[in-house]
Amino acid sequence: MPILSLQHVTKDYFTDDQPVRALNNLSLEVSRGEFVVLVGRSGCGKSTLLSLAGAMDFPTSGTVLVDGVATTSLRDDALAKVRREKIGFIFQSFQLIHTLTVFENVELPLLLAGKKNARETARERLSWVELDELGRRYPHQLSGGQMQRVAIARALVQSPAVLLADEPTGNLDTSTGNLILELLQRLTRQQNTATIMATHSEEAAALADVVVKMRDGQVADLMRR
Amino acid sequence: MSRLLLFYRLIVRPVFREPVRTSLTVLAIALGVAVVLAIDLAGTAAAGSFRSSMETLAGENDLEIVTAGGVPETVVGTLNRLPYPLRVTPRIEDYAVVVENKQTLPLIGLDLVAERGEGKASFGFADADDAWKYLSAMGSVWVGESLGLKIGQSITLLVNDQVATYTVRGVFPDSKGNTSAIVMDISAAQYALKRFGRVDRILIQVPQSPTLEEWRRRLKQALPSGVQLRAAGAGTNENRRMLAAFRWNLQLLSYIALIMGAFLIYNTISVSVVRRRVEIGIVRALGASRHLVLAAFVGEAACLGFLGALIGMPLGRLMAGGAVQLMGATVEALYVSSRPGPIALTPVSIFLAMLVGVGVAVASAYSPAREASFVTPVEAMAPGRREYVTQVHKTRDVWIAVAVGLGAVAASRAPAIGGKPLFGYFAAFLLICASAFAMPALVYAIAGVASPLLKRVLGVEAVLASRSLSSSLRRTSVLVGALSTLRVRRKLSDQNMRLDGALNNMVQGLCMFDAQNRLLVWNERYRAMYNIEPSRIWRGCTIRDLLDARIAAGTFPLGGCCLARLIVQFRWVRVSFSSAPWA
């Protein structure tokens, strides 16, 4: 059974009262342990797909199932619980909270879930990304690559079933970006997580199990390796 | 525990990173709480020991007779001739000013011969044999011991615009929470006040059996028309009601201080939400629900309110010391003599301060906190992708402002409830709301018109500033609305206080009507002069209503000499009367 399933999903936005179709009757299924890369031009609907897959937004029509649960049927509290327990996010601009230390940033999803031993878990996840020595630093004391690794540790801290990454190497130089991609691929395998990554990077596409080419809100091509 | 840790890290810690804004907000709340608490404590202290000196010296009585212009002395004779064992005490009541220190004291004329005969009151005759001599002398007075005078000393008093020196013939204790008074024999008081043949009140003590109602019925039959028989102390109760209204008014005015605190809380939380919008998006994306975000920001406001209340409490206690002096002076000047009691910070006062501080903070933070809870997790994914625009429906809000403004006008014209202008305060509140609703359109229009001019005169920076004003319309509107209303309200309350003070210190009774013959203002002297029931005089009542009230009180001489014509179809035509024997 796929951990994530988008069935005939359409998403419309309104700009100046004019509807803009971001996704058009799109269907996609992703299983645990798969590393899926979304490629396509800007505006083709990659980020919209990620926001729907991550229970951050609702489709205009169609169904999004996360671990068998339709997100459209859930109220805000339940939707937040899905995001907290099933989904991990990695953002292009890292999105760390600058008033919190590295430890505190990574602990955040655990505290939101009311989990105990947050510090130990955070330290373990930081060791996965080889940053457990920098736990007491603040984000502004880190390099771009280090910040993205903290973001990855935070995304994995709840051991999510689905890991969503929106252009995670977009703000990094090529060599750091490649290191991050390799890290993501390795952790996907180790944690048996379904990873969906939107990217313009050809290197990322080369590492993927599934490459989804998107055009005008639709899947133009799907290549499995 | 984890929620508390989150609250500390995400809310409390950032608050301390902005010490100036946080301090200002806490200070504003503290001042608001302090003013409300000070007025409450001072009001309680000023009224706590309130008991009219006149009533203290009156002894235990059941009924009293009053009428406008004074009760004829002959009524005393009438009552004494009745075949009932009544104790009848005529009294003269006014005020005297001690020339030496300008202190105003109640002046009470008592039938000291009768009082002495009854053995009820002791006014400290130095020598019983000389009592008659003292009483017959017009320059004899008895004073409360708090004045610090001794028997035989002189005191110069201003009574009825005449300065005269009197000799202290006795000193009576006045330590029961009352201010001192000057007591004269009734004939001396009549002479000093030029009230010959009349007394202000006649107090009556009746036997326990039959019932008071039966005594009231019997006495009423014996009394001439035009005099009012009522329960003893009704005047004091009236004073109490007036004092309560005074305190109520002050308390409500003190809440204005809270408006600034409320605005600053609103502003602080709004700024916090705007600045941390991406952060909120991140936390939402990581699994925070709307309720959690709402609770976090409301919690932030509650903490600020709590801090404000903590600082406001000792500040309020300090301010109460000054306020009680001011209020005591006003109570003395406008209502009745009293001595302020001690200022006590009770558990109830502490609870009130906390309730006011935290309550105002939470109420004012709710709207921006709710806005924060509606930040979508998508905003964390691509900040700036969806530009944040506060949804302000300008045209719709103008119509709401008109409707609310009309509501304010209607409320301002509504009569008082239980002597309290509740609708007036509600009207002020509606006015603030109407201003806030109307302001977005106004600010937007002004910014639009001014933009080209600003660009030409002050350059692109001014245009950017005006655009910034337009882009945060909601916050700007609450600021402008609150400040403008505050200013207008402050001016009005200042004027009201001054006018009330002036009117109520006048010797003459006064009432003023508008062009539609509706009552605009009146003073207490006017109401008392014609013995009008407080419930029958209100802002907006007609001349006809007032005359009806006077007829009901028996203070309109309809059966008098030459009342020409009175009212025709609610229009005042002409009234003239004269009591001269040749008229």
PDB file of N, CA, C and O in Angstrom, chain B residues 60 209 268 289 291 315 360 367 418 486 568:
ATOM      1  N   GLU B  60     -31.700  58.952  67.094  1.00  0.00           N
ATOM      2  CA  GLU B  60     -32.563  57.941  66.470  1.00  0.00           C
ATOM      3  C   GLU B  60     -33.927  58.550  66.208  1.00  0.00           C
ATOM      4  O   GLU B  60     -34.626  58.972  67.119  1.00  0.00           O
ATOM      5  N   SER B 209     -45.366  51.176  68.799  1.00  0.00           N
ATOM      6  CA  SER B 209     -46.708  50.712  68.442  1.00  0.00           C
ATOM      7  C   SER B 209     -47.614  51.931  68.280  1.00  0.00           C
ATOM      8  O   SER B 209     -47.506  52.882  69.077  1.00  0.00           O
ATOM      9  N   THR B 268       1.262  45.515  20.276  1.00  0.00           N
ATOM     10  CA  THR B 268       2.398  44.623  20.541  1.00  0.00           C
ATOM     11  C   THR B 268       2.155  43.252  19.917  1.00  0.00           C
ATOM     12  O   THR B 268       3.029  42.698  19.238  1.00  0.00           O
ATOM     13  N   SER B 289      -1.288  23.230  15.956  1.00  0.00           N
ATOM     14  CA  SER B 289      -2.660  23.484  15.511  1.00  0.00           C
ATOM     15  C   SER B 289      -2.977  24.973  15.670  1.00  0.00           C
ATOM     16  O   SER B 289      -2.234  25.714  16.315  1.00  0.00           O
ATOM     17  N   HIS B 291      -5.389  26.201  17.417  1.00  0.00           N
ATOM     18  CA  HIS B 291      -5.676  26.475  18.830  1.00  0.00           C
ATOM     19  C   HIS B 291      -4.393  26.744  19.615  1.00  0.00           C
ATOM     20  O   HIS B 291      -4.359  27.615  20.480  1.00  0.00           O
ATOM     21  N   LEU B 315       1.598  50.527  42.672  1.00  0.00           N
ATOM     22  CA  LEU B 315       1.469  51.877  42.113  1.00  0.00           C
ATOM     23  C   LEU B 315       0.080  52.439  42.421  1.00  0.00           C
ATOM     24  O   LEU B 315      -0.074  53.608  42.797  1.00  0.00           O
ATOM     25  N   VAL B 360      -8.009  42.708  30.316  1.00  0.00           N
ATOM     26  CA  VAL B 360      -7.861  43.694  29.244  1.00  0.00           C
ATOM     27  C   VAL B 360      -6.813  43.223  28.231  1.00  0.00           C
ATOM     28  O   VAL B 360      -7.006  43.330  27.015  1.00  0.00           O
ATOM     29  N   SER B 367      -7.889  39.470  18.926  1.00  0.00           N
ATOM     30  CA  SER B 367      -8.020  39.640  17.474  1.00  0.00           C
ATOM     31  C   SER B 367      -6.705  39.340  16.736  1.00  0.00           C
ATOM     32  O   SER B 367      -6.689  38.521  15.800  1.00  0.00           O
ATOM     33  N   GLY B 418     -31.192  53.317  36.779  1.00  0.00           N
ATOM     34  CA  GLY B 418     -30.848  53.342  38.203  1.00  0.00           C
ATOM     35  C   GLY B 418     -29.951  54.515  38.543  1.00  0.00           C
ATOM     36  O   GLY B 418     -29.079  54.401  39.404  1.00  0.00           O
ATOM     37  N   LEU B 486     -10.283  59.074  22.521  1.00  0.00           N
ATOM     38  CA  LEU B 486      -9.755  59.396  23.845  1.00  0.00           C
ATOM     39  C   LEU B 486      -9.677  60.894  24.055  1.00  0.00           C
ATOM     40  O   LEU B 486     -10.053  61.416  25.096  1.00  0.00           O
ATOM     41  N   VAL B 568     -49.767  75.075  27.311  1.00  0.00           N
ATOM     42  CA  VAL B 568     -50.782  74.773  26.314  1.00  0.00           C
ATOM     43  C   VAL B 568     -50.117  73.882  25.280  1.00  0.00           C
ATOM     44  O   VAL B 568     -49.162  74.291  24.614  1.00  0.00           O
TER      45      VAL B 568
END
